[in-house]
PDB file of C-alpha atoms in Angstrom:
ATOM      1  CA  VAL Z  14      47.234   3.401  -7.536  1.00 32.00           C
ATOM      2  CA  THR Z  15      46.413   7.079  -8.017  1.00 36.00           C
ATOM      3  CA  PHE Z  16      47.477   9.909  -5.720  1.00 35.00           C
ATOM      4  CA  GLU Z  17      45.651  13.186  -5.240  1.00 38.00           C
ATOM      5  CA  ASN Z  18      48.849  15.235  -5.003  1.00 41.00           C
ATOM      6  CA  PRO Z  19      51.794  13.178  -6.174  1.00 41.00           C
ATOM      7  CA  PHE Z  20      54.218  16.065  -6.603  1.00 40.00           C
ATOM      8  CA  LEU Z  21      54.542  17.728  -3.236  1.00 43.00           C
ATOM      9  CA  ASP Z  22      54.248  15.219  -0.406  1.00 41.00           C
ATOM     10  CA  ARG Z  23      54.640  11.876  -2.083  1.00 40.00           C
ATOM     11  CA  GLY Z  24      57.733  11.235   0.042  1.00 39.00           C
ATOM     12  CA  GLU Z  25      55.589  10.944   3.146  1.00 36.00           C
ATOM     13  CA  GLU Z  26      53.872   7.871   1.815  1.00 36.00           C
ATOM     14  CA  ILE Z  27      56.977   6.004   0.726  1.00 35.00           C
ATOM     15  CA  GLY Z  28      58.840   6.632   3.915  1.00 36.00           C
ATOM     16  CA  ILE Z  29      61.334   9.431   3.392  1.00 37.00           C
ATOM     17  CA  CYS Z  30      62.558  10.168   6.873  1.00 36.00           C
ATOM     18  CA  GLU Z  31      64.618  13.286   7.383  1.00 41.00           C
ATOM     19  CA  ARG Z  32      65.299  15.033  10.642  1.00 35.00           C
ATOM     20  CA  ASP Z  33      67.459  18.153  10.792  1.00 38.00           C
ATOM     21  CA  GLY Z  34      68.314  17.434   7.177  1.00 42.00           C
ATOM     22  CA  GLN Z  35      69.797  14.025   7.951  1.00 41.00           C
ATOM     23  CA  GLU Z  36      68.407  10.777   6.621  1.00 42.00           C
ATOM     24  CA  GLN Z  37      66.994   8.199   9.001  1.00 36.00           C
ATOM     25  CA  ALA Z  38      65.890   4.617   8.430  1.00 35.00           C
ATOM     26  CA  TYR Z  39      62.417   4.056   7.011  1.00 35.00           C
ATOM     27  CA  PRO Z  40      59.727   3.020   9.460  1.00 36.00           C
ATOM     28  CA  ASP Z  41      58.621  -0.586   9.203  1.00 39.00           C
ATOM     29  CA  GLU Z  42      55.320   0.573   7.708  1.00 40.00           C
ATOM     30  CA  THR Z  43      57.145   1.514   4.517  1.00 40.00           C
ATOM     31  CA  VAL Z  44      57.850  -2.111   3.668  1.00 41.00           C
ATOM     32  CA  LYS Z  45      54.298  -3.053   4.582  1.00 46.00           C
ATOM     33  CA  ASN Z  46      52.907  -0.261   2.395  1.00 45.00           C
ATOM     34  CA  ASN Z  47      55.003  -1.353  -0.552  1.00 46.00           C
ATOM     35  CA  LYS Z  48      53.567  -4.857  -0.307  1.00 49.00           C
ATOM     36  CA  LYS Z  49      50.046  -3.488   0.052  1.00 49.00           C
ATOM     37  CA  ARG Z  50      50.534  -1.173  -2.909  1.00 46.00           C
ATOM     38  CA  SER Z  51      51.535  -4.118  -5.064  1.00 48.00           C
ATOM     39  CA  ALA Z  52      48.445  -6.011  -3.895  1.00 53.00           C
ATOM     40  CA  GLY Z  53      46.153  -3.014  -4.464  1.00 50.00           C
ATOM     41  CA  GLN Z  54      45.293  -2.717  -0.754  1.00 49.00           C
ATOM     42  CA  SER Z  55      44.842   0.495   1.204  1.00 44.00           C
ATOM     43  CA  LEU Z  56      47.954   1.948   2.777  1.00 38.00           C
ATOM     44  CA  SER Z  57      48.553   2.416   6.471  1.00 40.00           C
ATOM     45  CA  ALA Z  58      50.016   5.633   7.829  1.00 36.00           C
ATOM     46  CA  PRO Z  59      53.559   5.533   9.245  1.00 33.00           C
ATOM     47  CA  THR Z  60      53.916   5.436  12.990  1.00 36.00           C
ATOM     48  CA  ILE Z  61      55.523   8.549  14.435  1.00 32.00           C
ATOM     49  CA  ASN Z  62      56.801   8.821  17.977  1.00 37.00           C
ATOM     50  CA  ASN Z  63      55.469  12.181  19.054  1.00 37.00           C
ATOM     51  CA  ASN Z  64      57.589  12.224  22.192  1.00 38.00           C
ATOM     52  CA  THR Z  65      60.960  11.910  20.452  1.00 32.00           C
ATOM     53  CA  SER Z  66      59.994  13.050  16.930  1.00 31.00           C
ATOM     54  CA  GLN Z  67      61.917  10.069  15.634  1.00 32.00           C
ATOM     55  CA  TYR Z  68      60.472  10.483  12.161  1.00 28.00           C
ATOM     56  CA  ASP Z  69      59.622  13.722  10.466  1.00 33.00           C
ATOM     57  CA  TYR Z  70      58.658  13.538   6.854  1.00 32.00           C
ATOM     58  CA  THR Z  71      58.871  17.125   5.635  1.00 40.00           C
ATOM     59  CA  ASP Z  72      61.931  18.759   4.133  1.00 43.00           C
ATOM     60  CA  LYS Z  73      61.040  22.013   5.865  1.00 41.00           C
ATOM     61  CA  ASN Z  74      60.592  20.412   9.262  1.00 38.00           C
ATOM     62  CA  ASN Z  75      63.045  22.475  11.209  1.00 38.00           C
ATOM     63  CA  GLU Z  76      63.952  26.126  11.485  1.00 37.00           C
ATOM     64  CA  GLN Z  77      67.545  25.061  11.104  1.00 41.00           C
ATOM     65  CA  LEU Z  78      66.828  24.269   7.452  1.00 40.00           C
ATOM     66  CA  GLN Z  79      65.726  27.847   6.869  1.00 41.00           C
ATOM     67  CA  GLN Z  80      68.865  29.405   8.343  1.00 43.00           C
ATOM     68  CA  SER Z  81      71.894  30.332   6.271  1.00 45.00           C
ATOM     69  CA  ASP Z  82      74.357  28.878   8.742  1.00 54.00           C
ATOM     70  CA  HIS Z  83      76.815  27.425   6.249  1.00 55.00           C
ATOM     71  CA  GLN Z  84      79.101  25.291   8.372  1.00 62.00           C
ATOM     72  CA  TYR Z  85      82.098  23.396   7.111  1.00 66.00           C
ATOM     73  CA  PRO Z  86      83.635  20.188   8.481  1.00 68.00           C
ATOM     74  CA  LYS Z  87      86.556  20.740  10.801  1.00 73.00           C
ATOM     75  CA  THR Z  88      88.145  17.357  10.049  1.00 77.00           C
ATOM     76  CA  LYS Z  89      88.367  15.187   6.939  1.00 77.00           C
ATOM     77  CA  SER Z  90      86.273  12.468   8.572  1.00 81.00           C
ATOM     78  CA  GLN Z  91      83.470  14.848   9.535  1.00 82.00           C
ATOM     79  CA  ARG Z  92      80.470  14.922   7.221  1.00 83.00           C
ATOM     80  CA  MET Z  93      79.067  18.142   5.808  1.00 82.00           C
ATOM     81  CA  LEU Z  94      75.336  18.538   5.285  1.00 86.00           C
ATOM     82  CA  LEU Z  95      74.537  20.099   1.908  1.00 89.00           C
ATOM     83  CA  ARG Z  96      70.940  21.264   1.720  1.00 94.00           C
ATOM     84  CA  PRO Z  97      69.172  22.722  -1.323  1.00 96.00           C
ATOM     85  CA  GLU Z  98      69.463  26.148   0.276  1.00 96.00           C
ATOM     86  CA  ASP Z  99      73.216  25.677   0.748  1.00 95.00           C
ATOM     87  CA  SER Z 100      73.706  24.552  -2.839  1.00 96.00           C
ATOM     88  CA  ILE Z 101      71.933  27.601  -4.262  1.00 97.00           C
ATOM     89  CA  TYR Z 102      73.670  29.930  -1.789  1.00 96.00           C
ATOM     90  CA  HIS Z 103      77.113  28.890  -3.004  1.00 96.00           C
ATOM     91  CA  GLN Z 104      76.123  28.857  -6.690  1.00 97.00           C
ATOM     92  CA  ASN Z 105      74.702  32.376  -6.324  1.00 97.00           C
ATOM     93  CA  ASN Z 106      78.026  33.475  -4.867  1.00 96.00           C
ATOM     94  CA  ILE Z 107      79.996  31.817  -7.666  1.00 97.00           C
ATOM     95  CA  GLY Z 108      77.884  33.705 -10.179  1.00 96.00           C
ATOM     96  CA  SER Z 109      77.780  31.226 -13.074  1.00 95.00           C
ATOM     97  CA  ASP Z 110      75.268  31.850 -15.849  1.00 97.00           C
ATOM     98  CA  ILE Z 111      73.663  28.418 -15.369  1.00 97.00           C
ATOM     99  CA  ILE Z 112      73.213  26.835 -11.959  1.00 97.00           C
ATOM    100  CA  MET Z 113      71.715  23.468 -11.087  1.00 98.00           C
ATOM    101  CA  ALA Z 114      69.004  22.505  -8.637  1.00 97.00           C
ATOM    102  CA  LEU Z 115      70.152  20.017  -6.016  1.00 97.00           C
ATOM    103  CA  ASP Z 116      68.755  16.604  -6.920  1.00 96.00           C
ATOM    104  CA  ASP Z 117      68.841  13.113  -5.466  1.00 96.00           C
ATOM    105  CA  VAL Z 118      70.841  10.915  -7.838  1.00 94.00           C
ATOM    106  CA  VAL Z 119      70.717   7.117  -7.773  1.00 94.00           C
ATOM    107  CA  SER Z 120      73.067   4.973  -9.850  1.00 94.00           C
ATOM    108  CA  SER Z 121      71.328   3.965 -13.071  1.00 93.00           C
ATOM    109  CA  THR Z 122      72.434   0.368 -12.503  1.00 92.00           C
ATOM    110  CA  ALA Z 123      70.878   0.115  -9.029  1.00 93.00           C
ATOM    111  CA  ASP Z 124      68.126  -2.457  -8.538  1.00 91.00           C
ATOM    112  CA  ASP Z 125      65.968  -0.683  -5.966  1.00 92.00           C
ATOM    113  CA  ARG Z 126      62.618   0.599  -7.202  1.00 93.00           C
ATOM    114  CA  ILE Z 127      61.776   2.224  -3.870  1.00 95.00           C
ATOM    115  CA  ARG Z 128      65.064   4.140  -3.786  1.00 95.00           C
ATOM    116  CA  PHE Z 129      64.405   5.504  -7.293  1.00 96.00           C
ATOM    117  CA  GLU Z 130      60.901   6.503  -6.226  1.00 96.00           C
ATOM    118  CA  ILE Z 131      62.246   8.328  -3.192  1.00 96.00           C
ATOM    119  CA  ALA Z 132      64.807  10.155  -5.302  1.00 96.00           C
ATOM    120  CA  THR Z 133      62.247  11.255  -7.883  1.00 96.00           C
ATOM    121  CA  TYR Z 134      59.853  12.871  -5.429  1.00 96.00           C
ATOM    122  CA  ARG Z 135      62.644  14.300  -3.303  1.00 96.00           C
ATOM    123  CA  THR Z 136      64.097  15.939  -6.429  1.00 97.00           C
ATOM    124  CA  LEU Z 137      60.741  17.668  -7.004  1.00 96.00           C
ATOM    125  CA  ARG Z 138      60.496  18.901  -3.411  1.00 96.00           C
ATOM    126  CA  TRP Z 139      64.089  20.082  -3.411  1.00 97.00           C
ATOM    127  CA  LEU Z 140      63.454  22.011  -6.629  1.00 97.00           C
ATOM    128  CA  ASP Z 141      60.831  24.096  -4.822  1.00 97.00           C
ATOM    129  CA  ARG Z 142      63.317  24.814  -2.055  1.00 97.00           C
ATOM    130  CA  CYS Z 143      65.966  25.775  -4.619  1.00 97.00           C
ATOM    131  CA  HIS Z 144      63.575  28.217  -6.270  1.00 97.00           C
ATOM    132  CA  ALA Z 145      62.730  29.748  -2.899  1.00 96.00           C
ATOM    133  CA  ALA Z 146      66.424  30.172  -2.052  1.00 97.00           C
ATOM    134  CA  HIS Z 147      67.468  31.550  -5.455  1.00 97.00           C
ATOM    135  CA  ARG Z 148      68.608  35.158  -4.905  1.00 96.00           C
ATOM    136  CA  ARG Z 149      69.606  35.983  -8.493  1.00 96.00           C
ATOM    137  CA  PRO Z 150      66.858  34.705 -10.820  1.00 95.00           C
ATOM    138  CA  HIS Z 151      67.312  37.633 -13.227  1.00 94.00           C
ATOM    139  CA  ASP Z 152      70.966  36.941 -14.074  1.00 95.00           C
ATOM    140  CA  GLN Z 153      71.407  33.246 -13.209  1.00 97.00           C
ATOM    141  CA  ASN Z 154      69.478  30.441 -14.910  1.00 98.00           C
ATOM    142  CA  LEU Z 155      68.396  27.683 -12.525  1.00 98.00           C
ATOM    143  CA  PHE Z 156      67.976  24.363 -14.354  1.00 98.00           C
ATOM    144  CA  PRO Z 157      65.999  21.512 -12.764  1.00 98.00           C
ATOM    145  CA  ILE Z 158      67.358  18.002 -13.338  1.00 98.00           C
ATOM    146  CA  VAL Z 159      65.086  15.215 -14.584  1.00 97.00           C
ATOM    147  CA  GLN Z 160      65.450  12.050 -12.509  1.00 97.00           C
ATOM    148  CA  GLY Z 161      63.584   8.751 -12.456  1.00 96.00           C
ATOM    149  CA  GLY Z 162      66.148   6.084 -13.307  1.00 95.00           C
ATOM    150  CA  LEU Z 163      65.574   4.079 -16.466  1.00 95.00           C
ATOM    151  CA  ASP Z 164      61.789   3.991 -16.001  1.00 95.00           C
ATOM    152  CA  THR Z 165      60.262   5.379 -19.202  1.00 96.00           C
ATOM    153  CA  SER Z 166      56.991   3.455 -18.912  1.00 96.00           C
ATOM    154  CA  PRO Z 167      53.761   5.495 -19.277  1.00 96.00           C
ATOM    155  CA  GLY Z 168      53.189   7.172 -15.927  1.00 95.00           C
ATOM    156  CA  GLY Z 169      56.556   5.897 -14.696  1.00 96.00           C
ATOM    157  CA  LEU Z 170      59.150   7.749 -12.661  1.00 96.00           C
ATOM    158  CA  ARG Z 171      60.568   9.775 -15.547  1.00 97.00           C
ATOM    159  CA  ASP Z 172      57.036  10.816 -16.511  1.00 97.00           C
ATOM    160  CA  ILE Z 173      56.263  11.766 -12.903  1.00 96.00           C
ATOM    161  CA  CYS Z 174      59.355  13.951 -12.684  1.00 97.00           C
ATOM    162  CA  LEU Z 175      58.641  15.558 -16.051  1.00 97.00           C
ATOM    163  CA  ALA Z 176      55.026  16.213 -15.061  1.00 96.00           C
ATOM    164  CA  GLY Z 177      56.207  17.891 -11.864  1.00 96.00           C
ATOM    165  CA  PHE Z 178      58.541  20.094 -13.878  1.00 96.00           C
ATOM    166  CA  ARG Z 179      55.736  21.109 -16.229  1.00 95.00           C
ATOM    167  CA  LEU Z 180      53.857  22.481 -13.228  1.00 95.00           C
ATOM    168  CA  ARG Z 181      56.885  24.679 -12.539  1.00 96.00           C
ATOM    169  CA  ASP Z 182      57.772  25.466 -16.156  1.00 96.00           C
ATOM    170  CA  GLU Z 183      57.476  29.241 -15.778  1.00 95.00           C
ATOM    171  CA  LYS Z 184      60.448  29.167 -13.378  1.00 95.00           C
ATOM    172  CA  ALA Z 185      62.689  27.014 -15.588  1.00 96.00           C
ATOM    173  CA  PRO Z 186      64.807  28.725 -18.284  1.00 97.00           C
ATOM    174  CA  GLY Z 187      66.110  25.305 -19.330  1.00 97.00           C
ATOM    175  CA  TYR Z 188      66.231  21.671 -18.284  1.00 98.00           C
ATOM    176  CA  ALA Z 189      68.886  19.096 -17.490  1.00 98.00           C
ATOM    177  CA  ILE Z 190      68.625  15.328 -17.975  1.00 97.00           C
ATOM    178  CA  GLY Z 191      70.408  13.510 -15.169  1.00 96.00           C
ATOM    179  CA  GLY Z 192      70.920  10.069 -13.707  1.00 94.00           C
ATOM    180  CA  LEU Z 193      72.540   8.595 -16.823  1.00 94.00           C
ATOM    181  CA  ALA Z 194      76.014   7.634 -18.097  1.00 90.00           C
ATOM    182  CA  GLY Z 195      76.472   5.476 -15.030  1.00 90.00           C
ATOM    183  CA  GLY Z 196      77.014   2.080 -16.636  1.00 91.00           C
ATOM    184  CA  GLU Z 197      73.621   1.363 -18.186  1.00 93.00           C
ATOM    185  CA  SER Z 198      73.419  -0.107 -21.681  1.00 94.00           C
ATOM    186  CA  LYS Z 199      73.481   2.215 -24.675  1.00 94.00           C
ATOM    187  CA  ASP Z 200      69.962   1.144 -25.619  1.00 95.00           C
ATOM    188  CA  ASP Z 201      68.639   2.106 -22.174  1.00 95.00           C
ATOM    189  CA  PHE Z 202      70.635   5.322 -22.203  1.00 96.00           C
ATOM    190  CA  TRP Z 203      69.419   6.512 -25.588  1.00 95.00           C
ATOM    191  CA  ARG Z 204      65.838   5.413 -24.812  1.00 96.00           C
ATOM    192  CA  VAL Z 205      65.728   7.633 -21.695  1.00 97.00           C
ATOM    193  CA  VAL Z 206      67.263  10.579 -23.541  1.00 97.00           C
ATOM    194  CA  HIS Z 207      64.711  10.250 -26.344  1.00 97.00           C
ATOM    195  CA  HIS Z 208      61.861   9.968 -23.829  1.00 97.00           C
ATOM    196  CA  CYS Z 209      62.928  13.120 -21.965  1.00 97.00           C
ATOM    197  CA  CYS Z 210      63.580  15.165 -25.101  1.00 97.00           C
ATOM    198  CA  CYS Z 211      60.123  14.349 -26.432  1.00 97.00           C
ATOM    199  CA  ALA Z 212      58.544  15.612 -23.206  1.00 96.00           C
ATOM    200  CA  LEU Z 213      60.679  18.728 -22.643  1.00 97.00           C
ATOM    201  CA  PRO Z 214      59.758  21.977 -24.446  1.00 96.00           C
ATOM    202  CA  ASP Z 215      61.484  22.748 -27.754  1.00 95.00           C
ATOM    203  CA  THR Z 216      61.804  26.420 -26.813  1.00 95.00           C
ATOM    204  CA  LYS Z 217      64.185  25.818 -23.908  1.00 97.00           C
ATOM    205  CA  PRO Z 218      67.687  24.311 -23.905  1.00 97.00           C
ATOM    206  CA  ARG Z 219      68.091  20.658 -22.964  1.00 97.00           C
ATOM    207  CA  TYR Z 220      71.294  19.818 -21.133  1.00 97.00           C
ATOM    208  CA  LEU Z 221      72.495  16.197 -20.853  1.00 97.00           C
ATOM    209  CA  MET Z 222      74.710  15.848 -17.802  1.00 96.00           C
ATOM    210  CA  GLY Z 223      77.971  13.910 -17.728  1.00 93.00           C
ATOM    211  CA  VAL Z 224      77.946  12.779 -21.357  1.00 93.00           C
ATOM    212  CA  GLY Z 225      80.955  13.398 -23.597  1.00 91.00           C
ATOM    213  CA  TYR Z 226      81.760  10.449 -25.856  1.00 92.00           C
ATOM    214  CA  PRO Z 227      81.701  11.711 -29.471  1.00 93.00           C
ATOM    215  CA  LEU Z 228      79.282   8.984 -30.590  1.00 92.00           C
ATOM    216  CA  ASP Z 229      76.891   9.818 -27.753  1.00 93.00           C
ATOM    217  CA  LEU Z 230      77.020  13.499 -28.646  1.00 95.00           C
ATOM    218  CA  VAL Z 231      76.076  12.809 -32.250  1.00 94.00           C
ATOM    219  CA  VAL Z 232      73.210  10.452 -31.350  1.00 95.00           C
ATOM    220  CA  CYS Z 233      71.841  12.590 -28.504  1.00 96.00           C
ATOM    221  CA  THR Z 234      72.047  15.780 -30.570  1.00 96.00           C
ATOM    222  CA  ALA Z 235      69.919  14.028 -33.183  1.00 96.00           C
ATOM    223  CA  LEU Z 236      67.479  13.136 -30.385  1.00 96.00           C
ATOM    224  CA  GLY Z 237      67.167  16.787 -29.350  1.00 96.00           C
ATOM    225  CA  VAL Z 238      69.869  17.560 -26.770  1.00 97.00           C
ATOM    226  CA  ASP Z 239      71.521  21.000 -26.951  1.00 95.00           C
ATOM    227  CA  MET Z 240      74.222  21.018 -24.256  1.00 95.00           C
ATOM    228  CA  TYR Z 241      76.684  18.610 -22.658  1.00 95.00           C
ATOM    229  CA  ASP Z 242      79.426  18.455 -20.079  1.00 93.00           C
ATOM    230  CA  CYS Z 243      82.007  15.743 -19.470  1.00 92.00           C
ATOM    231  CA  VAL Z 244      85.594  15.271 -18.316  1.00 94.00           C
ATOM    232  CA  TYR Z 245      86.194  12.623 -20.981  1.00 94.00           C
ATOM    233  CA  PRO Z 246      88.161  14.733 -23.533  1.00 95.00           C
ATOM    234  CA  THR Z 247      90.617  16.037 -20.925  1.00 96.00           C
ATOM    235  CA  ARG Z 248      90.773  12.912 -18.783  1.00 96.00           C
ATOM    236  CA  THR Z 249      91.510  10.629 -21.717  1.00 96.00           C
ATOM    237  CA  ALA Z 250      94.211  13.067 -22.856  1.00 97.00           C
ATOM    238  CA  ARG Z 251      96.041  12.566 -19.575  1.00 96.00           C
ATOM    239  CA  PHE Z 252      96.386   8.904 -20.516  1.00 96.00           C
ATOM    240  CA  GLY Z 253      97.868   9.783 -23.901  1.00 97.00           C
ATOM    241  CA  VAL Z 254      94.703   9.099 -25.905  1.00 97.00           C
ATOM    242  CA  ALA Z 255      93.731  11.483 -28.707  1.00 97.00           C
ATOM    243  CA  LEU Z 256      90.311  11.790 -30.321  1.00 96.00           C
ATOM    244  CA  VAL Z 257      90.292  11.348 -34.101  1.00 95.00           C
ATOM    245  CA  ASP Z 258      87.808  10.837 -36.893  1.00 92.00           C
ATOM    246  CA  GLY Z 259      87.256   7.285 -38.061  1.00 84.00           C
ATOM    247  CA  GLU Z 260      85.622   4.068 -37.021  1.00 73.00           C
ATOM    248  CA  THR Z 261      84.680   3.285 -33.447  1.00 67.00           C
ATOM    249  CA  PRO Z 262      86.130   3.960 -30.936  1.00 77.00           C
ATOM    250  CA  GLY Z 263      87.605   7.003 -32.723  1.00 90.00           C
ATOM    251  CA  THR Z 264      90.674   7.201 -30.520  1.00 94.00           C
ATOM    252  CA  LEU Z 265      94.429   7.134 -31.081  1.00 95.00           C
ATOM    253  CA  ARG Z 266      96.597   5.688 -28.295  1.00 96.00           C
ATOM    254  CA  LEU Z 267      99.785   7.679 -28.617  1.00 97.00           C
ATOM    255  CA  LYS Z 268     101.635   5.525 -26.095  1.00 96.00           C
ATOM    256  CA  SER Z 269     101.167   2.491 -28.327  1.00 95.00           C
ATOM    257  CA  HIS Z 270     104.264   1.169 -30.096  1.00 95.00           C
ATOM    258  CA  HIS Z 271     102.482   1.731 -33.401  1.00 93.00           C
ATOM    259  CA  CYS Z 272     103.016   5.490 -32.911  1.00 95.00           C
ATOM    260  CA  ALA Z 273     106.735   5.219 -32.113  1.00 96.00           C
ATOM    261  CA  GLU Z 274     107.744   5.704 -35.757  1.00 95.00           C
ATOM    262  CA  ASP Z 275     104.635   7.413 -37.092  1.00 95.00           C
ATOM    263  CA  TYR Z 276     105.619  10.860 -38.362  1.00 94.00           C
ATOM    264  CA  ARG Z 277     102.142  12.126 -39.109  1.00 94.00           C
ATOM    265  CA  VAL Z 278     100.372  14.637 -36.875  1.00 94.00           C
ATOM    266  CA  ILE Z 279      97.494  13.424 -34.688  1.00 95.00           C
ATOM    267  CA  MET Z 280      94.863  14.356 -37.274  1.00 94.00           C
ATOM    268  CA  LYS Z 281      95.406  16.054 -40.607  1.00 91.00           C
ATOM    269  CA  GLY Z 282      93.382  19.216 -40.992  1.00 91.00           C
ATOM    270  CA  CYS Z 283      93.108  19.881 -37.258  1.00 93.00           C
ATOM    271  CA  GLY Z 284      94.041  23.439 -36.325  1.00 92.00           C
ATOM    272  CA  CYS Z 285      95.029  22.802 -32.707  1.00 94.00           C
ATOM    273  CA  VAL Z 286      98.504  23.686 -31.412  1.00 94.00           C
ATOM    274  CA  ALA Z 287      99.516  20.023 -31.473  1.00 95.00           C
ATOM    275  CA  CYS Z 288      98.623  19.425 -35.122  1.00 94.00           C
ATOM    276  CA  SER Z 289      99.466  22.795 -36.698  1.00 89.00           C
ATOM    277  CA  ASP Z 290     102.582  24.919 -37.029  1.00 67.00           C
ATOM    278  CA  GLY Z 291     100.902  27.955 -35.594  1.00 55.00           C
ATOM    279  CA  ASN Z 292      98.961  29.131 -38.637  1.00 51.00           C
ATOM    280  CA  GLY Z 293      95.898  27.132 -37.575  1.00 49.00           C
ATOM    281  CA  ASP Z 294      95.347  25.316 -40.857  1.00 52.00           C
ATOM    282  CA  GLY Z 295      96.652  21.919 -39.730  1.00 49.00           C
ATOM    283  CA  ASP Z 296      98.433  21.343 -43.057  1.00 54.00           C
ATOM    284  CA  GLY Z 297     101.998  21.569 -41.894  1.00 57.00           C
ATOM    285  CA  GLY Z 298     104.322  21.496 -38.924  1.00 75.00           C
ATOM    286  CA  GLY Z 299     102.982  20.448 -35.560  1.00 91.00           C
ATOM    287  CA  TYR Z 300     104.037  17.579 -33.314  1.00 95.00           C
ATOM    288  CA  THR Z 301     104.260  14.162 -34.904  1.00 95.00           C
ATOM    289  CA  ARG Z 302     102.768  11.096 -33.293  1.00 96.00           C
ATOM    290  CA  ALA Z 303     106.283   9.732 -32.829  1.00 97.00           C
ATOM    291  CA  ARG Z 304     107.396  12.830 -30.952  1.00 96.00           C
ATOM    292  CA  LEU Z 305     104.320  12.831 -28.739  1.00 97.00           C
ATOM    293  CA  HIS Z 306     104.851   9.108 -28.122  1.00 97.00           C
ATOM    294  CA  ALA Z 307     108.386   9.756 -26.878  1.00 97.00           C
ATOM    295  CA  MET Z 308     107.304  12.719 -24.748  1.00 97.00           C
ATOM    296  CA  LEU Z 309     104.495  10.726 -23.125  1.00 97.00           C
ATOM    297  CA  LYS Z 310     106.792   7.786 -22.448  1.00 96.00           C
ATOM    298  CA  ASN Z 311     109.164  10.190 -20.661  1.00 96.00           C
ATOM    299  CA  ASP Z 312     106.332  11.794 -18.676  1.00 95.00           C
ATOM    300  CA  ASN Z 313     106.787  15.170 -20.304  1.00 96.00           C
ATOM    301  CA  PRO Z 314     103.854  17.299 -19.072  1.00 96.00           C
ATOM    302  CA  LEU Z 315     103.879  19.305 -22.307  1.00 96.00           C
ATOM    303  CA  ALA Z 316     102.652  16.221 -24.178  1.00 97.00           C
ATOM    304  CA  VAL Z 317      99.587  15.961 -21.941  1.00 97.00           C
ATOM    305  CA  SER Z 318      98.828  19.656 -22.500  1.00 97.00           C
ATOM    306  CA  LEU Z 319      99.144  19.237 -26.260  1.00 97.00           C
ATOM    307  CA  VAL Z 320      96.846  16.196 -26.397  1.00 97.00           C
ATOM    308  CA  THR Z 321      94.364  17.980 -24.110  1.00 97.00           C
ATOM    309  CA  HIS Z 322      94.289  20.964 -26.450  1.00 97.00           C
ATOM    310  CA  HIS Z 323      93.778  18.670 -29.422  1.00 97.00           C
ATOM    311  CA  ASN Z 324      90.889  16.812 -27.786  1.00 97.00           C
ATOM    312  CA  LEU Z 325      89.134  20.041 -26.845  1.00 97.00           C
ATOM    313  CA  ALA Z 326      89.631  21.405 -30.353  1.00 96.00           C
ATOM    314  CA  TYR Z 327      88.265  18.146 -31.774  1.00 96.00           C
ATOM    315  CA  MET Z 328      85.118  18.393 -29.630  1.00 96.00           C
ATOM    316  CA  MET Z 329      84.577  22.027 -30.593  1.00 95.00           C
ATOM    317  CA  GLU Z 330      84.908  21.147 -34.277  1.00 95.00           C
ATOM    318  CA  LEU Z 331      82.540  18.197 -33.841  1.00 94.00           C
ATOM    319  CA  THR Z 332      79.851  20.372 -32.268  1.00 94.00           C
ATOM    320  CA  ARG Z 333      80.344  22.983 -35.015  1.00 95.00           C
ATOM    321  CA  ARG Z 334      79.819  20.351 -37.700  1.00 94.00           C
ATOM    322  CA  MET Z 335      76.701  19.084 -35.937  1.00 93.00           C
ATOM    323  CA  ARG Z 336      75.235  22.591 -35.854  1.00 92.00           C
ATOM    324  CA  GLU Z 337      75.891  22.998 -39.547  1.00 92.00           C
ATOM    325  CA  ALA Z 338      74.561  19.548 -40.525  1.00 86.00           C
TER     326      ALA Z 338
END
């Protein structure tokens, strides 16, 4: 099936129903249209109740969406509506060098083709709204986020999202690859990264969201990714796990009994405060594995700080070596 304008109003056909920014159930015609699409039949238009405006398919359907009335929930159980305009408003106020367009993310392990299709086209429409709301384009870089699930087939959802971004390329100082690192297989993960990197321009940075395992960084850097973010190095440090060179998984569990009488530092040659004596060469002094083991077993918060510093230093050294390779 071909569509005359698949990038702007595709959501109308597949039954995205938003009213006052809140999602509603699809009309019954959506299911019928999906079956007809599979059979190659013509699609019927959704039924809209003009008296109650039960369904309204546009993102800019209400003046309320154009107002900057940023309201916050008064109770913990109350939901807060975050619109593209709200997201950009707050990121403009924060003032970070790189800000992200609000996208619709679906778990990569979900088995719902229609939901992925909705998310892909909604991400494109929301990107236009983010650009319109962006008040600081000259000193803040707004990155769109590629969505589309694991569909890398020719003309598939990733291709549709990438094609939509190419139409808006002059407004994008860089690109993010999203919707991954959610439990999919490594083969699927790397295949999507490779597909996106091949389609994104070489002259702009490519940012892979939520990825931080050392092996993934090495592979994805080879595929063409430039930037990453992940809580993994600091989160794993809080559990007493240090990152080290060596065979997979490249980790050292300092709480293990094997470290109780190990008087070596975490990693020889590392210049972090945990492995060095302060001169930064990593050849002497520092905290031994045995000492860190005892500190972690006694819930000493200094041990967590030391392992956190080591893991961050390890990641910085890894990225430096990749740049020099």
